[in-house]
Amino acid sequence: MKRKVSGVLFFFYVWTVLFYFCFSAVSFAADEGGLPQIQDGDYTSAILINANTGEVLYEKNIHDQHEPASMVKMMLMLLVMEKLKDHSISLSDQITVSAKASKIGGSQAYLKQGEVFSLEDLMKAIVIHSANDASVAVAEHILGSTEGCVDLMNRRAHELGLKDTDYHSVDGLPPSKGEKPDFSSAYDLAMLGRELVKYPKILEWGSIQSTPFRDGKFILVNTNKLIGSFPGADGLKTGYYRAAGFCLTATASRDGLRMISVVVGAKTNKNRMRESARLLSIGFNMYKKVQVVRKGEAVSSEVSVSGAKVKSTVLVAADDFSTLVLRGSESSLTKSVDVQSVIEAPVVKGNPYGAIIVKNGEKEIGRVQALSQEDIPRANFFYRLISRFL
């Protein structure tokens, strides 16, 4: 009996050791692979990018063309922001609702023909509530017709290099009989999102959960349920109809790092929100904040001073400098010093006499001024003359 028990214990011990080494080997292989593996979720295509750099952190079928539904409005939103930037239109512009705009169905703000709204109010209806009627009214205002706006949308997509994108509407509604559907891809939507997040107003509107419209008679409710539930979420655009599935281009920002995720073709609204939140969370957890320079730290060894009784001084960093890098790649961060080999007196405390250059690999990502921490007066003429022969 004792011999049997000993045999069982030995067998258990051997398998425990084997399991430990196998598990360690798998974990090590995953670590060596660089980016962690992200499990695919409930979507036909998806992408996750670092919006600051454009780096793709996760992808699945990112160039497959899909019907983006209301995410089409992202291009309309961009055209409006670009025209606001060149001052060809203004948020205070008054827009009269046309008969065509008032008859658009789907998600809407129930605009009536002849009603007048500011461009800003209609943009809120588009960004927050995905209002199709507001989209038509705005398109007609900025270009005179929806057809002209669609032409400009396609031209702008071409300029941005969005090769998978083809617009046929300004609102993303499913095509009627004889009409062509809109097409885009997860990659193109993410790149379009990068352009949109450059405009603070888009993020301001995108982060509103609900707001009154038409003097409070109607409430615009944000179709993006990550707003208010996912820390840092402030945009961008949902999309849905039966053929397109549930879609979302989402963005969030934390500690200066902005992520953009795109989920296309999820089966339910809950799933698209869950998958978007999962991808964004993974993105933020993949990065680590590293302080490269500390304010007041010595920049380098002493720098020679000419024309003064003090022969050298130490320069210090003017500010802190921190950056976000992928975990495990901290060693790619380097700093070098670019200062004058000799500083001519007088030296003024707080003045810059060079810089600390911070690089990630070969790319410069920041500079911090190198300041004098003391006043060094210029020596008199006779001292400077004599010092030449010493």
mmCIF file of C-alpha atoms in Angstrom:
data_model
loop_
_atom_site.group_PDB
_atom_site.id
_atom_site.type_symbol
_atom_site.label_atom_id
_atom_site.label_comp_id
_atom_site.label_asym_id
_atom_site.label_seq_id
_atom_site.Cartn_x
_atom_site.Cartn_y
_atom_site.Cartn_z
ATOM 1 C CA MET A 1 0.000 0.000 0.000
ATOM 2 C CA LYS A 2 2.820 2.392 0.859
ATOM 3 C CA ARG A 3 4.556 1.550 -2.431
ATOM 4 C CA LYS A 4 1.344 2.427 -4.381
ATOM 5 C CA VAL A 5 0.959 5.762 -2.620
ATOM 6 C CA SER A 6 4.603 6.600 -3.256
ATOM 7 C CA GLY A 7 4.132 5.791 -6.958
ATOM 8 C CA VAL A 8 1.098 8.067 -7.217
ATOM 9 C CA LEU A 9 2.933 10.886 -5.463
ATOM 10 C CA PHE A 10 5.911 10.467 -7.773
ATOM 11 C CA PHE A 11 3.640 10.534 -10.846
ATOM 12 C CA PHE A 12 1.909 13.692 -9.556
ATOM 13 C CA TYR A 13 5.266 15.354 -8.890
ATOM 14 C CA VAL A 14 6.569 14.638 -12.408
ATOM 15 C CA TRP A 15 3.435 16.059 -14.071
ATOM 16 C CA THR A 16 3.534 19.146 -11.838
ATOM 17 C CA VAL A 17 7.131 19.870 -12.863
ATOM 18 C CA LEU A 18 6.333 19.313 -16.557
ATOM 19 C CA PHE A 19 3.274 21.589 -16.359
ATOM 20 C CA TYR A 20 5.326 24.337 -14.691
ATOM 21 C CA PHE A 21 8.014 24.307 -17.380
ATOM 22 C CA CYS A 22 5.491 24.150 -20.240
ATOM 23 C CA PHE A 23 3.509 27.072 -18.818
ATOM 24 C CA SER A 24 6.691 29.078 -18.293
ATOM 25 C CA ALA A 25 7.759 28.431 -21.882
ATOM 26 C CA VAL A 26 4.396 29.592 -23.255
ATOM 27 C CA SER A 27 4.439 32.742 -21.132
ATOM 28 C CA PHE A 28 8.010 33.510 -22.162
ATOM 29 C CA ALA A 29 7.155 33.091 -25.845
ATOM 30 C CA ALA A 30 4.255 35.508 -25.503
ATOM 31 C CA ASP A 31 6.523 38.042 -23.773
ATOM 32 C CA GLU A 32 9.192 37.680 -26.452
ATOM 33 C CA GLY A 33 6.618 38.377 -29.163
ATOM 34 C CA GLY A 34 6.407 42.091 -28.261
ATOM 35 C CA LEU A 35 2.772 43.186 -28.282
ATOM 36 C CA PRO A 36 0.466 40.986 -26.205
ATOM 37 C CA GLN A 37 -1.982 38.787 -28.067
ATOM 38 C CA ILE A 38 -5.492 40.268 -28.135
ATOM 39 C CA GLN A 39 -8.314 37.787 -28.469
ATOM 40 C CA ASP A 40 -10.800 38.479 -31.270
ATOM 41 C CA GLY A 41 -14.293 39.423 -30.139
ATOM 42 C CA ASP A 42 -17.831 39.796 -31.480
ATOM 43 C CA TYR A 43 -17.152 41.769 -34.653
ATOM 44 C CA THR A 44 -16.346 41.170 -38.296
ATOM 45 C CA SER A 45 -13.464 43.653 -38.273
ATOM 46 C CA ALA A 46 -11.754 45.844 -35.699
ATOM 47 C CA ILE A 47 -8.698 47.975 -35.083
ATOM 48 C CA LEU A 48 -6.986 49.659 -32.134
ATOM 49 C CA ILE A 49 -4.502 52.490 -32.657
ATOM 50 C CA ASN A 50 -2.453 54.903 -30.622
ATOM 51 C CA ALA A 51 -3.963 58.153 -31.892
ATOM 52 C CA ASN A 52 -0.865 60.132 -30.903
ATOM 53 C CA THR A 53 1.400 58.166 -33.240
ATOM 54 C CA GLY A 54 -0.945 56.235 -35.550
ATOM 55 C CA GLU A 55 0.644 52.958 -34.414
ATOM 56 C CA VAL A 56 -1.640 49.967 -34.995
ATOM 57 C CA LEU A 57 -1.844 47.887 -31.806
ATOM 58 C CA TYR A 58 -4.473 45.367 -32.888
ATOM 59 C CA GLU A 59 -6.110 44.511 -36.186
ATOM 60 C CA LYS A 60 -8.640 42.123 -37.634
ATOM 61 C CA ASN A 61 -9.734 42.385 -41.280
ATOM 62 C CA ILE A 62 -8.931 46.098 -41.141
ATOM 63 C CA HIS A 63 -9.125 46.691 -44.905
ATOM 64 C CA ASP A 64 -12.307 44.704 -45.504
ATOM 65 C CA GLN A 65 -15.009 46.991 -46.852
ATOM 66 C CA HIS A 66 -18.154 47.234 -44.733
ATOM 67 C CA GLU A 67 -21.217 49.412 -44.633
ATOM 68 C CA PRO A 68 -20.350 51.923 -41.868
ATOM 69 C CA ALA A 69 -23.938 53.111 -41.298
ATOM 70 C CA SER A 70 -23.977 56.401 -39.350
ATOM 71 C CA MET A 71 -20.193 56.446 -39.024
ATOM 72 C CA VAL A 72 -20.445 58.063 -42.489
ATOM 73 C CA LYS A 73 -21.270 61.238 -40.539
ATOM 74 C CA MET A 74 -17.661 61.372 -39.323
ATOM 75 C CA MET A 75 -16.595 62.712 -42.726
ATOM 76 C CA LEU A 76 -19.386 65.284 -42.684
ATOM 77 C CA MET A 77 -18.223 66.314 -39.216
ATOM 78 C CA LEU A 78 -14.654 66.702 -40.495
ATOM 79 C CA LEU A 79 -15.723 68.852 -43.460
ATOM 80 C CA VAL A 80 -17.628 71.160 -41.111
ATOM 81 C CA MET A 81 -14.646 71.517 -38.761
ATOM 82 C CA GLU A 82 -12.281 72.257 -41.648
ATOM 83 C CA LYS A 83 -14.638 74.930 -43.010
ATOM 84 C CA LEU A 84 -14.911 76.433 -39.527
ATOM 85 C CA LYS A 85 -11.129 76.513 -39.380
ATOM 86 C CA ASP A 86 -10.831 78.456 -42.660
ATOM 87 C CA HIS A 87 -13.666 80.774 -41.516
ATOM 88 C CA SER A 88 -15.888 80.029 -44.523
ATOM 89 C CA ILE A 89 -18.703 79.159 -42.089
ATOM 90 C CA SER A 90 -19.446 79.935 -38.441
ATOM 91 C CA LEU A 91 -21.074 78.025 -35.586
ATOM 92 C CA SER A 92 -23.479 80.952 -35.226
ATOM 93 C CA ASP A 93 -24.733 80.522 -38.827
ATOM 94 C CA GLN A 94 -28.521 80.218 -38.924
ATOM 95 C CA ILE A 95 -29.770 77.248 -40.964
ATOM 96 C CA THR A 96 -33.321 76.937 -42.238
ATOM 97 C CA VAL A 97 -34.551 73.337 -42.397
ATOM 98 C CA SER A 98 -35.501 72.265 -45.921
ATOM 99 C CA ALA A 99 -38.392 70.002 -46.896
ATOM 100 C CA LYS A 100 -35.886 67.289 -47.786
ATOM 101 C CA ALA A 101 -34.175 67.442 -44.387
ATOM 102 C CA SER A 102 -37.497 67.342 -42.526
ATOM 103 C CA LYS A 103 -38.495 64.088 -44.275
ATOM 104 C CA ILE A 104 -35.362 62.081 -43.428
ATOM 105 C CA GLY A 105 -36.125 59.101 -41.207
ATOM 106 C CA GLY A 106 -34.135 56.936 -38.835
ATOM 107 C CA SER A 107 -32.396 58.573 -35.880
ATOM 108 C CA GLN A 108 -33.460 62.218 -35.950
ATOM 109 C CA ALA A 109 -34.073 65.431 -34.041
ATOM 110 C CA TYR A 110 -37.547 65.731 -35.661
ATOM 111 C CA LEU A 111 -36.732 68.927 -37.539
ATOM 112 C CA LYS A 112 -39.649 70.659 -39.247
ATOM 113 C CA GLN A 113 -39.517 72.452 -42.560
ATOM 114 C CA GLY A 114 -38.875 76.150 -42.043
ATOM 115 C CA GLU A 115 -37.454 75.819 -38.519
ATOM 116 C CA VAL A 116 -34.223 77.723 -37.966
ATOM 117 C CA PHE A 117 -31.296 76.444 -35.893
ATOM 118 C CA SER A 118 -27.690 77.504 -35.414
ATOM 119 C CA LEU A 119 -25.004 75.379 -36.999
ATOM 120 C CA GLU A 120 -23.721 74.586 -33.509
ATOM 121 C CA ASP A 121 -27.105 73.220 -32.402
ATOM 122 C CA LEU A 122 -27.328 71.005 -35.494
ATOM 123 C CA MET A 123 -23.743 69.782 -35.028
ATOM 124 C CA LYS A 124 -24.628 68.733 -31.487
ATOM 125 C CA ALA A 125 -27.612 66.837 -32.876
ATOM 126 C CA ILE A 126 -25.283 65.032 -35.301
ATOM 127 C CA VAL A 127 -22.381 64.267 -32.955
ATOM 128 C CA ILE A 128 -24.432 63.408 -29.866
ATOM 129 C CA HIS A 129 -27.679 62.001 -31.234
ATOM 130 C CA SER A 130 -26.648 60.905 -34.761
ATOM 131 C CA ALA A 131 -29.541 62.903 -36.225
ATOM 132 C CA ASN A 132 -30.006 62.166 -39.924
ATOM 133 C CA ASP A 133 -32.229 65.183 -40.535
ATOM 134 C CA ALA A 134 -29.604 67.485 -39.009
ATOM 135 C CA SER A 135 -26.952 65.883 -41.239
ATOM 136 C CA VAL A 136 -28.913 66.726 -44.384
ATOM 137 C CA ALA A 137 -29.599 70.291 -43.184
ATOM 138 C CA VAL A 138 -25.897 70.864 -42.452
ATOM 139 C CA ALA A 139 -24.760 69.292 -45.741
ATOM 140 C CA GLU A 140 -27.120 71.572 -47.657
ATOM 141 C CA HIS A 141 -25.810 74.584 -45.739
ATOM 142 C CA ILE A 142 -22.108 73.986 -46.343
ATOM 143 C CA LEU A 143 -22.375 72.999 -50.031
ATOM 144 C CA GLY A 144 -25.882 73.763 -51.214
ATOM 145 C CA SER A 145 -26.905 70.124 -51.732
ATOM 146 C CA THR A 146 -26.345 66.652 -50.324
ATOM 147 C CA GLU A 147 -25.044 65.500 -53.715
ATOM 148 C CA GLY A 148 -22.368 68.195 -53.717
ATOM 149 C CA CYS A 149 -21.462 67.296 -50.158
ATOM 150 C CA VAL A 150 -21.065 63.611 -51.060
ATOM 151 C CA ASP A 151 -18.697 64.600 -53.884
ATOM 152 C CA LEU A 152 -16.586 66.616 -51.448
ATOM 153 C CA MET A 153 -16.650 63.790 -48.903
ATOM 154 C CA ASN A 154 -15.208 61.391 -51.477
ATOM 155 C CA ARG A 155 -12.626 63.918 -52.614
ATOM 156 C CA ARG A 156 -11.498 64.474 -49.011
ATOM 157 C CA ALA A 157 -11.345 60.709 -48.413
ATOM 158 C CA HIS A 158 -9.039 60.424 -51.433
ATOM 159 C CA GLU A 159 -6.826 63.240 -50.125
ATOM 160 C CA LEU A 160 -6.546 61.468 -46.767
ATOM 161 C CA GLY A 161 -5.589 58.184 -48.438
ATOM 162 C CA LEU A 162 -8.752 56.374 -47.348
ATOM 163 C CA LYS A 163 -8.624 53.773 -50.128
ATOM 164 C CA ASP A 164 -11.392 51.525 -48.771
ATOM 165 C CA THR A 165 -13.970 54.314 -48.538
ATOM 166 C CA ASP A 166 -16.766 55.219 -50.954
ATOM 167 C CA TYR A 167 -19.570 57.570 -49.902
ATOM 168 C CA HIS A 168 -23.043 57.800 -51.427
ATOM 169 C CA SER A 169 -24.863 59.611 -48.604
ATOM 170 C CA VAL A 170 -24.229 62.210 -45.910
ATOM 171 C CA ASP A 171 -26.064 60.302 -43.169
ATOM 172 C CA GLY A 172 -25.223 56.601 -43.620
ATOM 173 C CA LEU A 173 -28.810 55.407 -43.890
ATOM 174 C CA PRO A 174 -29.341 52.083 -45.689
ATOM 175 C CA PRO A 175 -29.677 52.609 -49.451
ATOM 176 C CA SER A 176 -33.096 52.774 -51.041
ATOM 177 C CA LYS A 177 -33.916 50.768 -54.149
ATOM 178 C CA GLY A 178 -31.546 51.721 -56.957
ATOM 179 C CA GLU A 179 -29.098 53.457 -54.602
ATOM 180 C CA LYS A 180 -25.580 52.293 -53.729
ATOM 181 C CA PRO A 181 -24.487 51.683 -50.122
ATOM 182 C CA ASP A 182 -21.679 53.558 -48.411
ATOM 183 C CA PHE A 183 -18.482 51.605 -47.788
ATOM 184 C CA SER A 184 -15.480 52.027 -45.532
ATOM 185 C CA SER A 185 -13.095 49.902 -43.460
ATOM 186 C CA ALA A 186 -11.944 49.720 -39.855
ATOM 187 C CA TYR A 187 -8.569 51.150 -40.908
ATOM 188 C CA ASP A 188 -10.052 54.094 -42.802
ATOM 189 C CA LEU A 189 -12.423 54.907 -39.942
ATOM 190 C CA ALA A 190 -9.541 54.912 -37.459
ATOM 191 C CA MET A 191 -7.505 57.250 -39.690
ATOM 192 C CA LEU A 192 -10.540 59.507 -40.122
ATOM 193 C CA GLY A 193 -10.918 59.448 -36.348
ATOM 194 C CA ARG A 194 -7.314 60.670 -36.000
ATOM 195 C CA GLU A 195 -8.226 63.704 -38.079
ATOM 196 C CA LEU A 196 -11.382 64.410 -36.078
ATOM 197 C CA VAL A 197 -9.753 64.313 -32.628
ATOM 198 C CA LYS A 198 -7.607 67.283 -33.657
ATOM 199 C CA TYR A 199 -10.709 69.437 -33.148
ATOM 200 C CA PRO A 200 -11.576 70.104 -29.476
ATOM 201 C CA LYS A 201 -15.202 70.945 -30.320
ATOM 202 C CA ILE A 202 -15.799 67.432 -31.665
ATOM 203 C CA LEU A 203 -14.541 65.975 -28.384
ATOM 204 C CA GLU A 204 -16.488 68.531 -26.348
ATOM 205 C CA TRP A 205 -19.741 67.571 -28.083
ATOM 206 C CA GLY A 206 -18.844 63.883 -28.169
ATOM 207 C CA SER A 207 -18.415 63.764 -24.395
ATOM 208 C CA ILE A 208 -21.939 65.084 -23.658
ATOM 209 C CA GLN A 209 -24.277 62.356 -22.366
ATOM 210 C CA SER A 210 -27.464 64.344 -22.956
ATOM 211 C CA THR A 211 -28.456 67.938 -23.594
ATOM 212 C CA PRO A 212 -31.665 69.874 -24.293
ATOM 213 C CA PHE A 213 -32.590 70.774 -27.868
ATOM 214 C CA ARG A 214 -35.286 73.083 -29.264
ATOM 215 C CA ASP A 215 -35.493 75.047 -25.970
ATOM 216 C CA GLY A 216 -35.685 71.850 -23.947
ATOM 217 C CA LYS A 217 -38.643 70.362 -25.797
ATOM 218 C CA PHE A 218 -36.415 67.516 -27.011
ATOM 219 C CA ILE A 219 -33.419 65.859 -25.371
ATOM 220 C CA LEU A 220 -30.401 64.790 -27.413
ATOM 221 C CA VAL A 221 -29.153 61.525 -25.907
ATOM 222 C CA ASN A 222 -25.682 60.269 -26.796
ATOM 223 C CA THR A 223 -25.808 57.032 -28.780
ATOM 224 C CA ASN A 224 -22.280 56.189 -27.543
ATOM 225 C CA LYS A 225 -22.865 54.515 -24.175
ATOM 226 C CA LEU A 226 -19.143 54.570 -23.327
ATOM 227 C CA ILE A 227 -19.616 58.262 -22.525
ATOM 228 C CA GLY A 228 -19.938 58.540 -18.768
ATOM 229 C CA SER A 229 -19.153 54.863 -18.204
ATOM 230 C CA PHE A 230 -15.628 54.440 -19.605
ATOM 231 C CA PRO A 231 -13.022 56.761 -17.996
ATOM 232 C CA GLY A 232 -11.651 59.240 -20.513
ATOM 233 C CA ALA A 233 -14.122 58.431 -23.313
ATOM 234 C CA ASP A 234 -15.072 61.501 -25.363
ATOM 235 C CA GLY A 235 -16.198 60.305 -28.808
ATOM 236 C CA LEU A 236 -16.615 59.511 -31.607
ATOM 237 C CA LYS A 237 -19.479 57.904 -33.587
ATOM 238 C CA THR A 238 -21.849 54.946 -33.530
ATOM 239 C CA GLY A 239 -23.473 53.277 -36.521
ATOM 240 C CA TYR A 240 -26.189 50.683 -37.005
ATOM 241 C CA TYR A 241 -28.596 49.147 -39.450
ATOM 242 C CA ARG A 242 -29.319 45.484 -40.082
ATOM 243 C CA ALA A 243 -26.829 44.875 -42.920
ATOM 244 C CA ALA A 244 -24.065 46.867 -41.203
ATOM 245 C CA GLY A 245 -24.466 45.414 -37.717
ATOM 246 C CA PHE A 246 -23.583 47.399 -34.609
ATOM 247 C CA CYS A 247 -20.517 49.596 -35.191
ATOM 248 C CA LEU A 248 -18.556 52.097 -33.136
ATOM 249 C CA THR A 249 -15.535 54.318 -33.647
ATOM 250 C CA ALA A 250 -14.552 55.139 -30.066
ATOM 251 C CA THR A 251 -11.849 57.288 -28.542
ATOM 252 C CA ALA A 252 -10.609 57.983 -25.034
ATOM 253 C CA SER A 253 -7.713 59.882 -23.505
ATOM 254 C CA ARG A 254 -5.753 59.246 -20.301
ATOM 255 C CA ASP A 255 -2.537 60.914 -19.080
ATOM 256 C CA GLY A 256 -1.941 62.492 -22.481
ATOM 257 C CA LEU A 257 -2.348 59.196 -24.348
ATOM 258 C CA ARG A 258 -5.256 58.939 -26.787
ATOM 259 C CA MET A 259 -6.574 55.638 -28.131
ATOM 260 C CA ILE A 260 -8.981 55.039 -31.008
ATOM 261 C CA SER A 261 -10.801 51.747 -31.509
ATOM 262 C CA VAL A 262 -13.123 50.722 -34.314
ATOM 263 C CA VAL A 263 -15.539 47.816 -34.035
ATOM 264 C CA VAL A 264 -17.588 46.858 -37.111
ATOM 265 C CA GLY A 265 -20.390 44.299 -37.361
ATOM 266 C CA ALA A 266 -21.054 43.407 -33.713
ATOM 267 C CA LYS A 267 -24.269 41.487 -33.092
ATOM 268 C CA THR A 268 -25.724 43.735 -30.391
ATOM 269 C CA ASN A 269 -25.334 47.240 -29.006
ATOM 270 C CA LYS A 270 -24.109 45.767 -25.718
ATOM 271 C CA ASN A 271 -21.444 43.767 -27.520
ATOM 272 C CA ARG A 272 -20.102 46.701 -29.521
ATOM 273 C CA MET A 273 -19.767 48.749 -26.325
ATOM 274 C CA ARG A 274 -18.150 45.875 -24.424
ATOM 275 C CA GLU A 275 -15.677 45.085 -27.210
ATOM 276 C CA SER A 276 -14.773 48.753 -27.701
ATOM 277 C CA ALA A 277 -14.166 49.190 -23.974
ATOM 278 C CA ARG A 278 -12.050 46.015 -23.921
ATOM 279 C CA LEU A 279 -9.839 47.162 -26.798
ATOM 280 C CA LEU A 280 -9.373 50.652 -25.345
ATOM 281 C CA SER A 281 -8.522 49.211 -21.914
ATOM 282 C CA ILE A 282 -5.927 46.881 -23.407
ATOM 283 C CA GLY A 283 -4.413 49.821 -25.288
ATOM 284 C CA PHE A 284 -3.996 51.925 -22.171
ATOM 285 C CA ASN A 285 -2.546 49.005 -20.221
ATOM 286 C CA MET A 286 0.032 48.350 -22.956
ATOM 287 C CA TYR A 287 1.714 51.678 -22.249
ATOM 288 C CA LYS A 288 3.805 52.911 -19.352
ATOM 289 C CA LYS A 289 4.560 56.502 -18.376
ATOM 290 C CA VAL A 290 8.301 57.092 -18.027
ATOM 291 C CA GLN A 291 9.923 60.232 -16.629
ATOM 292 C CA VAL A 292 13.021 60.853 -18.724
ATOM 293 C CA VAL A 293 14.072 64.271 -17.389
ATOM 294 C CA ARG A 294 13.539 65.814 -13.982
ATOM 295 C CA LYS A 295 13.353 69.571 -13.473
ATOM 296 C CA GLY A 296 16.541 70.859 -11.842
ATOM 297 C CA GLU A 297 18.682 67.814 -12.624
ATOM 298 C CA ALA A 298 22.230 68.501 -13.825
ATOM 299 C CA VAL A 299 22.332 68.425 -17.606
ATOM 300 C CA SER A 300 25.932 67.276 -17.926
ATOM 301 C CA SER A 301 29.362 67.752 -16.462
ATOM 302 C CA GLU A 302 30.567 71.307 -15.939
ATOM 303 C CA VAL A 303 30.547 73.673 -18.905
ATOM 304 C CA SER A 304 33.467 76.052 -19.388
ATOM 305 C CA VAL A 305 32.854 79.782 -18.923
ATOM 306 C CA SER A 306 34.956 82.349 -20.770
ATOM 307 C CA GLY A 307 35.617 85.938 -19.696
ATOM 308 C CA ALA A 308 34.764 85.465 -16.015
ATOM 309 C CA LYS A 309 36.540 84.690 -12.749
ATOM 310 C CA VAL A 310 34.361 81.561 -12.477
ATOM 311 C CA LYS A 311 35.804 79.037 -14.908
ATOM 312 C CA SER A 312 32.860 76.650 -15.209
ATOM 313 C CA THR A 313 29.223 76.121 -14.330
ATOM 314 C CA VAL A 314 26.589 73.371 -14.305
ATOM 315 C CA LEU A 315 23.432 73.689 -16.379
ATOM 316 C CA VAL A 316 20.141 72.212 -15.157
ATOM 317 C CA ALA A 317 16.917 71.006 -16.799
ATOM 318 C CA ALA A 318 14.219 73.663 -17.041
ATOM 319 C CA ASP A 319 11.271 71.243 -16.792
ATOM 320 C CA ASP A 320 10.190 67.671 -16.260
ATOM 321 C CA PHE A 321 9.727 65.546 -19.367
ATOM 322 C CA SER A 322 7.675 62.371 -19.355
ATOM 323 C CA THR A 323 6.456 60.189 -22.178
ATOM 324 C CA LEU A 324 4.429 57.041 -22.743
ATOM 325 C CA VAL A 325 6.083 53.969 -24.249
ATOM 326 C CA LEU A 326 5.041 50.383 -24.803
ATOM 327 C CA ARG A 327 5.809 48.297 -21.741
ATOM 328 C CA GLY A 328 9.098 46.493 -22.220
ATOM 329 C CA SER A 329 10.497 49.049 -24.671
ATOM 330 C CA GLU A 330 11.650 51.602 -22.098
ATOM 331 C CA SER A 331 15.255 51.043 -23.206
ATOM 332 C CA SER A 332 14.438 52.671 -26.561
ATOM 333 C CA LEU A 333 14.285 56.040 -24.778
ATOM 334 C CA THR A 334 17.548 58.004 -24.812
ATOM 335 C CA LYS A 335 18.603 61.525 -23.943
ATOM 336 C CA SER A 336 21.557 63.553 -25.159
ATOM 337 C CA VAL A 337 22.850 67.023 -24.450
ATOM 338 C CA ASP A 338 23.262 69.839 -26.958
ATOM 339 C CA VAL A 339 25.014 72.714 -25.137
ATOM 340 C CA GLN A 340 27.673 75.232 -25.977
ATOM 341 C CA SER A 341 31.182 73.931 -25.271
ATOM 342 C CA VAL A 342 32.123 77.353 -23.872
ATOM 343 C CA ILE A 343 29.723 79.978 -22.556
ATOM 344 C CA GLU A 344 30.789 83.603 -22.857
ATOM 345 C CA ALA A 345 30.222 85.688 -19.706
ATOM 346 C CA PRO A 346 28.091 87.284 -18.461
ATOM 347 C CA VAL A 347 25.971 84.215 -17.679
ATOM 348 C CA VAL A 348 22.433 85.014 -16.540
ATOM 349 C CA LYS A 349 20.635 82.762 -14.068
ATOM 350 C CA GLY A 350 17.582 81.146 -15.686
ATOM 351 C CA ASN A 351 18.697 81.766 -19.261
ATOM 352 C CA PRO A 352 18.949 78.788 -21.640
ATOM 353 C CA TYR A 353 22.381 77.754 -22.939
ATOM 354 C CA GLY A 354 21.444 74.520 -24.650
ATOM 355 C CA ALA A 355 18.958 71.669 -24.463
ATOM 356 C CA ILE A 356 18.396 68.054 -23.484
ATOM 357 C CA ILE A 357 17.203 66.070 -26.508
ATOM 358 C CA VAL A 358 14.940 63.072 -25.852
ATOM 359 C CA LYS A 359 14.581 60.348 -28.496
ATOM 360 C CA ASN A 360 12.539 57.193 -28.872
ATOM 361 C CA GLY A 361 14.775 55.105 -31.094
ATOM 362 C CA GLU A 362 15.904 57.466 -33.849
ATOM 363 C CA LYS A 363 12.917 59.807 -33.521
ATOM 364 C CA GLU A 364 13.219 62.992 -31.477
ATOM 365 C CA ILE A 365 10.184 63.266 -29.211
ATOM 366 C CA GLY A 366 11.053 66.270 -27.057
ATOM 367 C CA ARG A 367 13.497 68.932 -25.932
ATOM 368 C CA VAL A 368 14.055 70.483 -22.509
ATOM 369 C CA GLN A 369 15.980 73.713 -22.149
ATOM 370 C CA ALA A 370 19.266 73.642 -20.216
ATOM 371 C CA LEU A 371 19.381 76.654 -17.890
ATOM 372 C CA SER A 372 22.073 78.387 -15.896
ATOM 373 C CA GLN A 373 21.458 78.104 -12.162
ATOM 374 C CA GLU A 374 23.675 81.066 -11.263
ATOM 375 C CA ASP A 375 24.643 84.581 -12.351
ATOM 376 C CA ILE A 376 28.260 84.827 -13.465
ATOM 377 C CA PRO A 377 29.366 88.416 -14.130
ATOM 378 C CA ARG A 378 31.882 89.297 -16.810
ATOM 379 C CA ALA A 379 35.362 89.983 -15.356
ATOM 380 C CA ASN A 380 36.976 93.373 -15.845
ATOM 381 C CA PHE A 381 39.214 94.091 -18.819
ATOM 382 C CA PHE A 382 42.536 93.712 -16.976
ATOM 383 C CA TYR A 383 41.556 90.326 -15.474
ATOM 384 C CA ARG A 384 40.481 89.048 -18.871
ATOM 385 C CA LEU A 385 43.698 90.317 -20.453
ATOM 386 C CA ILE A 386 45.928 88.714 -17.813
ATOM 387 C CA SER A 387 43.946 85.446 -17.828
ATOM 388 C CA ARG A 388 44.877 84.941 -21.480
ATOM 389 C CA PHE A 389 48.498 84.388 -20.474
ATOM 390 C CA LEU A 390 47.819 82.203 -17.446
#
